[in-house]
PDB file of C-alpha atoms and ligand atoms in Angstrom:
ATOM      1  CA  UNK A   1       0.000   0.000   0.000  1.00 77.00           C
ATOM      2  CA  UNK A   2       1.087   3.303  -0.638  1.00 84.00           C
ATOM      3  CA  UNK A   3       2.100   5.514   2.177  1.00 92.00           C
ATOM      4  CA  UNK A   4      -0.340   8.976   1.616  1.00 96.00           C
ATOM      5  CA  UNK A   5      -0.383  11.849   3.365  1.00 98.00           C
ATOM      6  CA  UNK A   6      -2.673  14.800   3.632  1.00 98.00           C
ATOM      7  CA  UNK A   7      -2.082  18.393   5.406  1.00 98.00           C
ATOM      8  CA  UNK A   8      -5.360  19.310   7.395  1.00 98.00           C
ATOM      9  CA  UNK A   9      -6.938  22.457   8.417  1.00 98.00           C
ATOM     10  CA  UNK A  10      -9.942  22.501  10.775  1.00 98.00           C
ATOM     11  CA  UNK A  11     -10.360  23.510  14.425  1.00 98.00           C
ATOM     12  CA  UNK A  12     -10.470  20.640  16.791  1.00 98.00           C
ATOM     13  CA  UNK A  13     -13.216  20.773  19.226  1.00 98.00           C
ATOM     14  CA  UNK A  14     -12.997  19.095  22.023  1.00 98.00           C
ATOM     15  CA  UNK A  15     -16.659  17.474  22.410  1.00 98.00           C
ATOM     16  CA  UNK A  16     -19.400  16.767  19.549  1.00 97.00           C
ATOM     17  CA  UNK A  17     -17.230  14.782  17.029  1.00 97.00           C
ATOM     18  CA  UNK A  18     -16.583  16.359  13.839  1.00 97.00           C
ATOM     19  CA  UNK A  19     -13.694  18.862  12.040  1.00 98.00           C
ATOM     20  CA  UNK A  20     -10.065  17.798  12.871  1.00 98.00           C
ATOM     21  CA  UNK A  21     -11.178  14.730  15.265  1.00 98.00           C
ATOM     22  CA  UNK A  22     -13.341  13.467  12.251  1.00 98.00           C
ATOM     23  CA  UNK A  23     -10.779  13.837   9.544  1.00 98.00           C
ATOM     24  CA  UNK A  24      -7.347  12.461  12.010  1.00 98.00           C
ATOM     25  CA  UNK A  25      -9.833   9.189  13.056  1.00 98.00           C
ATOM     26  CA  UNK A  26     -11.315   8.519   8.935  1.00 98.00           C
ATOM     27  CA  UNK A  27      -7.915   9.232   7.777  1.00 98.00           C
ATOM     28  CA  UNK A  28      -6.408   6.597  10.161  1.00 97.00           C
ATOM     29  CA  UNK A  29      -8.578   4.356   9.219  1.00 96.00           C
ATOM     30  CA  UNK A  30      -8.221   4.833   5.382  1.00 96.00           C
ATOM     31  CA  UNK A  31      -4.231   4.199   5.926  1.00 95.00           C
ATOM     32  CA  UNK A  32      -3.578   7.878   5.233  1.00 97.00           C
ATOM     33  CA  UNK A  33      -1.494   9.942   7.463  1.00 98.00           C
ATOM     34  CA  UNK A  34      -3.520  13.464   8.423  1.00 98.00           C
ATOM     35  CA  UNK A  35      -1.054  16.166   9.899  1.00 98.00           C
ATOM     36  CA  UNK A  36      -3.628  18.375  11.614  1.00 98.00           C
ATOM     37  CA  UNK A  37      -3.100  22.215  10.890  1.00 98.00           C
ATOM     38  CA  UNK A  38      -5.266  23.596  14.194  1.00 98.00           C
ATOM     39  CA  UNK A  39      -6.881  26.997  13.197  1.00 98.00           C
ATOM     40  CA  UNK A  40      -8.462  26.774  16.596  1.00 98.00           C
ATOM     41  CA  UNK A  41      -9.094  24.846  19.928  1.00 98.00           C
ATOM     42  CA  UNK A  42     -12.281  24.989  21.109  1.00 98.00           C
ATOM     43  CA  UNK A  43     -14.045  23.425  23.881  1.00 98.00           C
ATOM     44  CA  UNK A  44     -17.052  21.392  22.178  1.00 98.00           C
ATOM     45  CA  UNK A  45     -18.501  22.746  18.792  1.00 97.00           C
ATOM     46  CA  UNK A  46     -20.232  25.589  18.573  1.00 95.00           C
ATOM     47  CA  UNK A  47     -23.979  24.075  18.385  1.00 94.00           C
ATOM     48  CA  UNK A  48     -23.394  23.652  22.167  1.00 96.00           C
ATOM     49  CA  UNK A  49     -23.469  26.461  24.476  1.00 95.00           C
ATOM     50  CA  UNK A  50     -20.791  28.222  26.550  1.00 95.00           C
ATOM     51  CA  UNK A  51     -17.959  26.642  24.603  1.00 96.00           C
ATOM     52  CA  UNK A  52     -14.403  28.130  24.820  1.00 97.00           C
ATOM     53  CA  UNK A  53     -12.229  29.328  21.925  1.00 97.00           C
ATOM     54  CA  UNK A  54      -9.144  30.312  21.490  1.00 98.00           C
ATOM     55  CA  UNK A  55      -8.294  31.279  17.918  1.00 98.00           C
ATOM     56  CA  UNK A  56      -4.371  30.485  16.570  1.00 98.00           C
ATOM     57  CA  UNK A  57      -4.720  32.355  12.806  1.00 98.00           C
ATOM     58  CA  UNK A  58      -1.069  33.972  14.577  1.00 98.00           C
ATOM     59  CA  UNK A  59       0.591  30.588  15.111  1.00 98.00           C
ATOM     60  CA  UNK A  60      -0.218  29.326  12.114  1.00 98.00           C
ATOM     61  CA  UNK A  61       2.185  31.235   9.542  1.00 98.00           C
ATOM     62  CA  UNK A  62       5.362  29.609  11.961  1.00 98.00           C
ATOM     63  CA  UNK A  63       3.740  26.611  11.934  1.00 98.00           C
ATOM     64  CA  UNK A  64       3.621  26.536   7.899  1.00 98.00           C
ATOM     65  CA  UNK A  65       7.404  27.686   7.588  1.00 98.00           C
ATOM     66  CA  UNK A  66       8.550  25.101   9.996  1.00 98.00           C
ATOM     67  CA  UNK A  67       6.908  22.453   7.868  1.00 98.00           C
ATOM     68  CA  UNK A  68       8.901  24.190   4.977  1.00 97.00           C
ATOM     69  CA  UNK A  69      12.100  24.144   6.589  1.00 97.00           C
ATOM     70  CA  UNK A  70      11.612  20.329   7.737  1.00 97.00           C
ATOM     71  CA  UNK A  71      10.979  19.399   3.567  1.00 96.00           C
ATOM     72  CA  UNK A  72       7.654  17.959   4.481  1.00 96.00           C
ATOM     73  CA  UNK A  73       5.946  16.940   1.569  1.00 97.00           C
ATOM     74  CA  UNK A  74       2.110  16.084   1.474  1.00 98.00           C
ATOM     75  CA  UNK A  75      -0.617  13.703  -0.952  1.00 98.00           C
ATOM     76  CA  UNK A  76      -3.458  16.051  -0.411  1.00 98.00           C
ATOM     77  CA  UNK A  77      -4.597  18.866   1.173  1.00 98.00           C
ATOM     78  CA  UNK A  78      -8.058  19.150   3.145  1.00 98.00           C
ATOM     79  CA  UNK A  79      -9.739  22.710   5.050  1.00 98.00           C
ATOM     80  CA  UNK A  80     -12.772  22.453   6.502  1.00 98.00           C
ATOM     81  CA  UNK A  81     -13.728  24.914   9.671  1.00 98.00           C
ATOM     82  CA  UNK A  82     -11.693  28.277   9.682  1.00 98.00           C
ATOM     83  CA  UNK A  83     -12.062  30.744  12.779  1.00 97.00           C
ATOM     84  CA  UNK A  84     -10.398  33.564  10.954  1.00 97.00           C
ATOM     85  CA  UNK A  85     -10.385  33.618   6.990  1.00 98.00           C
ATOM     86  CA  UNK A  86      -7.064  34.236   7.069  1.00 98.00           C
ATOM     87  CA  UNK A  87      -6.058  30.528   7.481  1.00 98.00           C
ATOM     88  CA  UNK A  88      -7.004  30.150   4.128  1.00 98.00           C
ATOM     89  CA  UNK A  89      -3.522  32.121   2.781  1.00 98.00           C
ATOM     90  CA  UNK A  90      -1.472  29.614   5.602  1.00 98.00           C
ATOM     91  CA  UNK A  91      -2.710  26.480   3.470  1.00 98.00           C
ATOM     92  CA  UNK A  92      -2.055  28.443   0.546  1.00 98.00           C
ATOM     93  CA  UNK A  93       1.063  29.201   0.990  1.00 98.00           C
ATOM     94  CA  UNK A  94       1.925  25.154   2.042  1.00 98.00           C
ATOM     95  CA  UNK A  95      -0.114  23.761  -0.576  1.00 98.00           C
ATOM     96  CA  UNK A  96       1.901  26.136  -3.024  1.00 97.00           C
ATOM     97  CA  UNK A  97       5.452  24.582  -1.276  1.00 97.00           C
ATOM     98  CA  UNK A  98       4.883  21.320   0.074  1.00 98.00           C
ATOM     99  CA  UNK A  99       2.614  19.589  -2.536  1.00 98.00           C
ATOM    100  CA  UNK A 100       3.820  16.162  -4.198  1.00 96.00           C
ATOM    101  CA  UNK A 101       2.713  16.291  -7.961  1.00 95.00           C
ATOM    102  CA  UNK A 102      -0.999  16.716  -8.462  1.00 94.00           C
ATOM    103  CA  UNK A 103      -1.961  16.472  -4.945  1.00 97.00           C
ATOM    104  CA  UNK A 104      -5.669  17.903  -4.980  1.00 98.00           C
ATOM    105  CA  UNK A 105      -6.755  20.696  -2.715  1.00 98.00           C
ATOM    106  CA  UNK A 106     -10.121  20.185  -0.866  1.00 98.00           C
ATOM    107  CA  UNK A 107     -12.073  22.852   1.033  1.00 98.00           C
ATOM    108  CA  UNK A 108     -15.014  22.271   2.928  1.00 98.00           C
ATOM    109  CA  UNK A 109     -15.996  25.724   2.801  1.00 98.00           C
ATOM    110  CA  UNK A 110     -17.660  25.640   6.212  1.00 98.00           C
ATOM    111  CA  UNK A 111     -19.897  28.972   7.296  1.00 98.00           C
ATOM    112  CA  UNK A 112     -23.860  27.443   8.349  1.00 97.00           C
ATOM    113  CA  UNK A 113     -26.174  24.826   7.556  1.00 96.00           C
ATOM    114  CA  UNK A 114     -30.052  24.928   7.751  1.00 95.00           C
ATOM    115  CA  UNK A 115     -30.475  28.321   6.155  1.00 96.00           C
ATOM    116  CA  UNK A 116     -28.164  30.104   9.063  1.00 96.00           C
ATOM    117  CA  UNK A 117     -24.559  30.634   9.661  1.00 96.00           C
ATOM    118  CA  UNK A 118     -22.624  29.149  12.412  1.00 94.00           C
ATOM    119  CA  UNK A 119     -22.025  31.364  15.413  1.00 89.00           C
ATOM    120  CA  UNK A 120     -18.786  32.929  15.068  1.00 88.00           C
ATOM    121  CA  UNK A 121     -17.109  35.492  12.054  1.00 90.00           C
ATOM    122  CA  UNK A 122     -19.237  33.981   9.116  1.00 95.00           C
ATOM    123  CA  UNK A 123     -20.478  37.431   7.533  1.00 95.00           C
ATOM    124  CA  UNK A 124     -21.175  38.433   3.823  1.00 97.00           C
ATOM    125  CA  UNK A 125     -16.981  39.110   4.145  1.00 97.00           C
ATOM    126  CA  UNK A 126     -15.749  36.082   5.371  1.00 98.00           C
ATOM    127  CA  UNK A 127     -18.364  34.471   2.695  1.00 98.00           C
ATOM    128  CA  UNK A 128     -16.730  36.738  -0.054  1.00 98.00           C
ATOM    129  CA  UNK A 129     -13.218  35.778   0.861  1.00 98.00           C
ATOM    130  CA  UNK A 130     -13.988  32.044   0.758  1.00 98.00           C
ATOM    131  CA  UNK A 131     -15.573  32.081  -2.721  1.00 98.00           C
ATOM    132  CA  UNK A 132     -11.878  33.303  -4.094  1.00 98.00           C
ATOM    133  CA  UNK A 133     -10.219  30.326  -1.924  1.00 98.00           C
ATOM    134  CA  UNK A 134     -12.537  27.830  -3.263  1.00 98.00           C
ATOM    135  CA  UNK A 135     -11.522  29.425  -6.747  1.00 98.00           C
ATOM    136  CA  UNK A 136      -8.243  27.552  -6.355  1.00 98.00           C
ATOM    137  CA  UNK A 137      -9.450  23.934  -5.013  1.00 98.00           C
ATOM    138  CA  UNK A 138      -9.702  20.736  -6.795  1.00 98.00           C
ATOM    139  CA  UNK A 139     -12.746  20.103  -5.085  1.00 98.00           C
ATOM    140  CA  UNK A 140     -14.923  21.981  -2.677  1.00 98.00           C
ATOM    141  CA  UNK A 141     -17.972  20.314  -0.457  1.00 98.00           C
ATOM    142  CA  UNK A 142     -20.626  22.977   0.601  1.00 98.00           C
ATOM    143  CA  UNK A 143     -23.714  22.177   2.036  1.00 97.00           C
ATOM    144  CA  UNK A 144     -26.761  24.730   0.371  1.00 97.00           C
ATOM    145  CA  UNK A 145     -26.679  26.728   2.934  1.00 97.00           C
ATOM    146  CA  UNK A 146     -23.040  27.028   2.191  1.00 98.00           C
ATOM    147  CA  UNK A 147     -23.501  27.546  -1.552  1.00 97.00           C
ATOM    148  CA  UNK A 148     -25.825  30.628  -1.355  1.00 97.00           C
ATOM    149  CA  UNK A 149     -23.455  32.106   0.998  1.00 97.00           C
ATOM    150  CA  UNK A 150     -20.486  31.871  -1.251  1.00 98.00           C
ATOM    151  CA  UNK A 151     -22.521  32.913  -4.436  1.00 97.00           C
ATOM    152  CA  UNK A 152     -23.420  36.076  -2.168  1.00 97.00           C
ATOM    153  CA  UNK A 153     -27.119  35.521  -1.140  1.00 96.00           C
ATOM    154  CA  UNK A 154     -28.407  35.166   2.181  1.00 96.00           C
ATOM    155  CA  UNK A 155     -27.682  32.089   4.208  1.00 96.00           C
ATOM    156  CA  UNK A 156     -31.213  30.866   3.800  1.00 95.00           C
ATOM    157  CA  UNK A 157     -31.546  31.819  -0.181  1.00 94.00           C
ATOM    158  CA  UNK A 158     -31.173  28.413  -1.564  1.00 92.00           C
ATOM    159  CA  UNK A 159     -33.819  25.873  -2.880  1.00 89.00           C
ATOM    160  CA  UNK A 160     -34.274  22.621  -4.039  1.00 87.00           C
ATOM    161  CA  UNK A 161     -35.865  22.760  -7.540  1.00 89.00           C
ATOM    162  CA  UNK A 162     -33.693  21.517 -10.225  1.00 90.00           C
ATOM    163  CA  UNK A 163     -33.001  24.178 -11.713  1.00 92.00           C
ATOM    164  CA  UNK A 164     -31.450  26.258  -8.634  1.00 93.00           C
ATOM    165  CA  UNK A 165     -29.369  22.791  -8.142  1.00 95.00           C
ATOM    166  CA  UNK A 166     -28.013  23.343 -11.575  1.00 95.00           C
ATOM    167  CA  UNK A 167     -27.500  26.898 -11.337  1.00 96.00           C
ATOM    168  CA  UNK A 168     -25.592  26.665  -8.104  1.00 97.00           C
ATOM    169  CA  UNK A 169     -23.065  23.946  -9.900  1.00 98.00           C
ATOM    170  CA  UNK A 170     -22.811  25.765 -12.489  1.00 97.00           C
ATOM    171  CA  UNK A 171     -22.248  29.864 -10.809  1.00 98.00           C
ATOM    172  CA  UNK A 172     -19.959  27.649  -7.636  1.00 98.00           C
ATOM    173  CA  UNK A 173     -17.227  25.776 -10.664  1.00 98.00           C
ATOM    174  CA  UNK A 174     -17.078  29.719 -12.421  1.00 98.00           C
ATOM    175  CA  UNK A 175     -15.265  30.580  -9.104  1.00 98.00           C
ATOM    176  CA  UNK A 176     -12.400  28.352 -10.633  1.00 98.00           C
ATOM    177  CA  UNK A 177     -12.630  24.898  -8.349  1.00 98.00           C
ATOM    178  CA  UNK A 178     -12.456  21.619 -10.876  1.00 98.00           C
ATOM    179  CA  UNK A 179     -15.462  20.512  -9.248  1.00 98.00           C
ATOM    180  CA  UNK A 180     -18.510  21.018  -6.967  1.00 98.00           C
ATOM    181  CA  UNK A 181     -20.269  18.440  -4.799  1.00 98.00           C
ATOM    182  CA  UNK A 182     -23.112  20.112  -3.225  1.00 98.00           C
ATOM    183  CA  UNK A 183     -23.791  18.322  -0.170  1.00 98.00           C
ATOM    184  CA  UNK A 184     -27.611  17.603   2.387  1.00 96.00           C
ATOM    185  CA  UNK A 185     -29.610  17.600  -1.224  1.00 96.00           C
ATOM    186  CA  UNK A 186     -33.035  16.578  -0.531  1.00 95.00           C
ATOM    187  CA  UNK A 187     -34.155  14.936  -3.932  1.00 92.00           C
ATOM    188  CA  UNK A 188     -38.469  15.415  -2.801  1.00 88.00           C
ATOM    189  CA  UNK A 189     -39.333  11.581  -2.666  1.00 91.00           C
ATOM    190  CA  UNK A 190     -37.250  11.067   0.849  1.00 93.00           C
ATOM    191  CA  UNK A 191     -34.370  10.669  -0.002  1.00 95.00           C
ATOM    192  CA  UNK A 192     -30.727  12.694   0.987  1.00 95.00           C
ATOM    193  CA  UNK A 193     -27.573  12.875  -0.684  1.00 97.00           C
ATOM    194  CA  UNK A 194     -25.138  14.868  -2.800  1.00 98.00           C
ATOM    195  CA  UNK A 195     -25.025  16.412  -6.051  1.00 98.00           C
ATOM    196  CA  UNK A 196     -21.839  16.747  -8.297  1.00 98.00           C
ATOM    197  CA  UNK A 197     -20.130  18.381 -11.386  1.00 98.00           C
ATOM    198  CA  UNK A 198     -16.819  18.833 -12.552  1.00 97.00           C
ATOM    199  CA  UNK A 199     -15.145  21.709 -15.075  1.00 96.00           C
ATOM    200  CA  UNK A 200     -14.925  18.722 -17.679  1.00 95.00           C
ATOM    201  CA  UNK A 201     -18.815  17.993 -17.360  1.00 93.00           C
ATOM    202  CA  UNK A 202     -19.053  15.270 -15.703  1.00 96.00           C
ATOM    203  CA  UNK A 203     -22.251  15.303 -13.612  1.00 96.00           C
ATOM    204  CA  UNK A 204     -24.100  12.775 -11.040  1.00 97.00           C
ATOM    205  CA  UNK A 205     -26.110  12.685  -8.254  1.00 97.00           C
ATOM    206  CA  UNK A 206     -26.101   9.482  -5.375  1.00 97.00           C
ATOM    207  CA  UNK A 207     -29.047   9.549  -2.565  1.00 97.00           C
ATOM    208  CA  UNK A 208     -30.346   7.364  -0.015  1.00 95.00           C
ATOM    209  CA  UNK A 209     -33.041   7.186   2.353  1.00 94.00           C
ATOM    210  CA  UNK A 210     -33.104  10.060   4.799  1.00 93.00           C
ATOM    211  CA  UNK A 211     -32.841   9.463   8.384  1.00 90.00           C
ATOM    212  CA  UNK A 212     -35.328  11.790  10.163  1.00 81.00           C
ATOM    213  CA  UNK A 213     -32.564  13.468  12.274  1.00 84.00           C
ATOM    214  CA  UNK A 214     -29.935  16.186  12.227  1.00 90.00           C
ATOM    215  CA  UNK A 215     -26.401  15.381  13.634  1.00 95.00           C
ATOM    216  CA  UNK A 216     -23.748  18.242  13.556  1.00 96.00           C
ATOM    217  CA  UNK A 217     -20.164  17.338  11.971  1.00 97.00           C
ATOM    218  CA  UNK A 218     -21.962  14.922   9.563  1.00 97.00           C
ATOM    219  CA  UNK A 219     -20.458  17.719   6.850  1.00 98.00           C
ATOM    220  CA  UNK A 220     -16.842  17.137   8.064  1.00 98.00           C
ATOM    221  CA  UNK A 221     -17.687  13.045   8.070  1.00 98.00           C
ATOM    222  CA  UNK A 222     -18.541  13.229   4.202  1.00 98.00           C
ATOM    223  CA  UNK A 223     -15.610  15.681   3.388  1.00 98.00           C
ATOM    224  CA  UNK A 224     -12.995  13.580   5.011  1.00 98.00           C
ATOM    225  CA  UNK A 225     -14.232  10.420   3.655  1.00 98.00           C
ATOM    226  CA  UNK A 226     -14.178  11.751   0.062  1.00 98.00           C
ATOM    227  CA  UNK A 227     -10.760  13.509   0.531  1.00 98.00           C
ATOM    228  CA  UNK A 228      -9.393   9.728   1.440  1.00 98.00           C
ATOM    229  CA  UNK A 229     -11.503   8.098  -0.700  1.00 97.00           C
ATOM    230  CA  UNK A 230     -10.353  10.368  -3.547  1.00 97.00           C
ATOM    231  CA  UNK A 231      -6.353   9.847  -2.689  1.00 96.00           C
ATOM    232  CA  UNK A 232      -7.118   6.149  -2.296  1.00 93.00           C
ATOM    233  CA  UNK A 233      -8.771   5.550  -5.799  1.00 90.00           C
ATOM    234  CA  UNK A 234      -7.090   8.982  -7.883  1.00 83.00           C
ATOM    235  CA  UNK A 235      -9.238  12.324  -8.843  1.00 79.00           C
ATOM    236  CA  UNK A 236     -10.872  10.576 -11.777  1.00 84.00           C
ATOM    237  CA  UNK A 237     -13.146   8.801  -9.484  1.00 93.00           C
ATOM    238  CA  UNK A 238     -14.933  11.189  -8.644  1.00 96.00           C
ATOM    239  CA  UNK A 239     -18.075   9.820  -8.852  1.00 96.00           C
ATOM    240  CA  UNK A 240     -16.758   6.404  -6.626  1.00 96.00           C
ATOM    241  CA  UNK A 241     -15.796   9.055  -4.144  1.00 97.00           C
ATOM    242  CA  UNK A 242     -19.040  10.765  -3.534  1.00 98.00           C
ATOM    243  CA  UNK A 243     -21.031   7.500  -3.522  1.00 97.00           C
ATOM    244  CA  UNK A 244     -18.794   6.191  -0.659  1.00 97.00           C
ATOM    245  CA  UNK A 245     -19.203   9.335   1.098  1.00 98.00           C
ATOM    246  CA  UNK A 246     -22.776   9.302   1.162  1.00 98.00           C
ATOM    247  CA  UNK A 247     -23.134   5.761   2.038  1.00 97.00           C
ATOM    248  CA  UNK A 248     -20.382   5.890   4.856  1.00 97.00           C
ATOM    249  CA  UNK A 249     -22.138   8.911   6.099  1.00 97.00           C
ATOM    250  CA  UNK A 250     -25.692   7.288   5.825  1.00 96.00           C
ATOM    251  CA  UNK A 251     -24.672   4.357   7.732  1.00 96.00           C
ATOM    252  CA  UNK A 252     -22.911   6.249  10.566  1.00 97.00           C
ATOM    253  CA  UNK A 253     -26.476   8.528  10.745  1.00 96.00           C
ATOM    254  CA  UNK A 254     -28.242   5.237  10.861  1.00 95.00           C
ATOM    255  CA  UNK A 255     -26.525   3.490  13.631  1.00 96.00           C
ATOM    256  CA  UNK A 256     -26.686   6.266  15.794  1.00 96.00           C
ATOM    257  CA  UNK A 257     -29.941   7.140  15.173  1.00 95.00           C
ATOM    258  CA  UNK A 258     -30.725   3.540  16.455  1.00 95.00           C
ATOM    259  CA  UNK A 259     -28.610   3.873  19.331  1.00 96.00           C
ATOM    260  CA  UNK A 260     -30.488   7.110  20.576  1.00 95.00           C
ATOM    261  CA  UNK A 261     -27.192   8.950  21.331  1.00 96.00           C
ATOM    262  CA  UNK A 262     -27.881  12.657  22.194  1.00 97.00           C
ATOM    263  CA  UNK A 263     -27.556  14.131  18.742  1.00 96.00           C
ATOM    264  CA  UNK A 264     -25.073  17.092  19.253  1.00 97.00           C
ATOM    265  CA  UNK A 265     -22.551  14.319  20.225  1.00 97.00           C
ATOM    266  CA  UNK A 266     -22.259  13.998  16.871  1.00 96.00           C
ATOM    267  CA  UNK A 267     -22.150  10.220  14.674  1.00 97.00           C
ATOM    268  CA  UNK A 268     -21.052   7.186  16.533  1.00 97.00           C
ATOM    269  CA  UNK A 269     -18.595   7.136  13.376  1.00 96.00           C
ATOM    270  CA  UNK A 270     -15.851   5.061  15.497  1.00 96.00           C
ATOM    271  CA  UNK A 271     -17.932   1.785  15.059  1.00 93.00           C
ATOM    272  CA  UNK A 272     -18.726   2.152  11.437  1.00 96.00           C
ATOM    273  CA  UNK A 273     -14.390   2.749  10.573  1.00 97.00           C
ATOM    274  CA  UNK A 274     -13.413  -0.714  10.345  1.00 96.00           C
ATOM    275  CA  UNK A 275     -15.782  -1.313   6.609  1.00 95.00           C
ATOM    276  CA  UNK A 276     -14.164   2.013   5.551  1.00 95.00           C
ATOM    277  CA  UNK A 277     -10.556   1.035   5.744  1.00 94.00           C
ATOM    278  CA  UNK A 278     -12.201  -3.081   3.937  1.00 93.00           C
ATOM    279  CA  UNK A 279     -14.363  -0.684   1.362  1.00 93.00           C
ATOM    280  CA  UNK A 280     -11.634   1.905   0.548  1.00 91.00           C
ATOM    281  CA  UNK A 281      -9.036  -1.465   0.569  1.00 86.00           C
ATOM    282  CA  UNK A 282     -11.316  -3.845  -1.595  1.00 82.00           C
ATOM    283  CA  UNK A 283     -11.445  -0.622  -4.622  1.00 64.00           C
ATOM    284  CA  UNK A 284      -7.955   1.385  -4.709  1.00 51.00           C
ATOM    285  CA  UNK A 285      -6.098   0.890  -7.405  1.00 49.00           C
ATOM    286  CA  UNK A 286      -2.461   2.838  -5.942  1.00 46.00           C
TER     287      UNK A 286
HETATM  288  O1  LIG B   1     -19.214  20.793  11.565  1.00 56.22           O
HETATM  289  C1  LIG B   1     -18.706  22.033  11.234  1.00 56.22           C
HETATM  290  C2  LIG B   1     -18.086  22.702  12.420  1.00 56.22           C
HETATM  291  C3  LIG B   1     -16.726  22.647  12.592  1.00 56.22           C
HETATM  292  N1  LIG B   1     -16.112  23.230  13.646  1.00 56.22           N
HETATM  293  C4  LIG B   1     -16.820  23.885  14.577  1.00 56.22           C
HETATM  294  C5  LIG B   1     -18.202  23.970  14.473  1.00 56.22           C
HETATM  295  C6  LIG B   1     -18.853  23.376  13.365  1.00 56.22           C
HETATM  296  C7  LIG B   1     -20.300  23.466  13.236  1.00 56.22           C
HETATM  297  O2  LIG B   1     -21.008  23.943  14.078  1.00 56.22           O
HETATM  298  O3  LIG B   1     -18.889  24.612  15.427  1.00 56.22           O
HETATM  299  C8  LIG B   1     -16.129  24.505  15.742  1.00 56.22           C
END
């Protein structure tokens, strides 16, 4: 097996699974190595109340040269929550000097899901400045809510009709990503799932039942298991990478729906990783 390696960017909160706990654990378990970039350490995440914060956008330009200076070199590069939308130039700047030949650059552009932003800086600016970072990704992963934010409407502008869907894919791959996979797509018959296009025109859609619940960090689940699902197979598969996101995530929403866990503790993921590394094992081709 080839030995990957991804650089990743996301806070790491310390209860409610999800961002950089999500992406180190699915990494692990798809034999990738994740080198966790911390934009910020926060207590739990920030559905719950009264969590702590304390931002490191300062540390993380030292951080990045030190990599430099060591020669580390990296398979992929992942972002998902940013506290400050300045972290965006730090992976920049490392994906610019520590990339291996066409390692892909995938932002979760996370700002708000369910029509409303996350607490924290996620204004019209912050929205504005992570359209022209998702401009330079391979692929980028946002939910709707996500999407009308970084197309400049309100938080709550998107819908579900066809044609908005086709529009958004469309308007999101002008901001100069290689592809879009909208994310939380209702499809009107009960179903969930995600929606996809790439600059070359490929286009597909995978859903599956919907589980009648909402668990925070699912986002981050899907986004990390298509980041190593896409270094395990190669960027062509795009379409391979997005189904196994959505069923991974599916089944992890499942189990823990059945399991009755309170849901801002996030997925009971840690059960479900052992078929990721056999599914992710029994397809790559590297
Ligand atoms: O799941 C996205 C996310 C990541 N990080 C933090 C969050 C959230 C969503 O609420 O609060 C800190």
């Amino acid at each position: 097996m080839e030995h990957l390696r991804i650089a990743a960017l996301h806070d790491i909160s310390g209860f409610g699974r999800g961002s950089m706990t999500t992406a180190i654990s699915v990494c692990a378990a798809s034999g990738i190595q994740c080198c966790p970039l911390v934009g910020a350490v926060l207590s739990a995440h920030t559905a719950y109340p009264n969590v702590t914060i304390r931002d490191l956008t300062e540390d993380l330009a030292s951080c990045v040269d030190s990599w430099q200076a060591i020669g580390c070199r990296f398979d992929g590069f992942y972002s998902g929550y940013m506290s400050d939308i300045r972290q965006a130039e730090q992976m920049l700047a490392l994906y610019e000097t520590c990339a291996n030949p066409s390692a892909p650059l995938i932002v979760d552009p996370v700002m708000g899901d369910n029509g409303k932003a996350y607490a924290g800086a996620f204004g019209p600016e912050f929205a504005g400045k992570m359209a022209d970072y998702c401009g330079r990704a391979h692929v980028i992963t946002p939910n709707l809510t996500e999407a009308a934010m970084l197309l400049g409407l309100a938080p709550d502008a998107w819908r579900e009709d066809s044609i908005f869907l086709e529009n958004c894919l469309e308007q999101l791959l002008e901001l100069g990503c290689g592809a879009v996979v909208l994310t939380g797509v209702r499809d009107g018959a009960g179903n969930i799932g995600a929606v996809y296009q790439t600059r070359q025109g490929q286009k597909g859609s995978v859903f599956r039942p919907r589980v009648g619940a909402y668990f925070p960090g699912t986002g981050d689940l899907f986004t990390s298991v298509l980041t190593a699902a896409l270094l395990r197979t190669g960027q062509d598969r795009l379409d391979w990478a997005v189904g196994t996101a959505v069923d991974f995530v599916q089944r992890c929403i499942l189990q823990t729906h059945n399991a009755d866990t309170p849901p801002l503790e996030g997925v009971l993921l840690e059960e479900a990783l052992p078929e990721l590394w056999k599914t992710l094992n029994r397809k790559h081709k590297k």
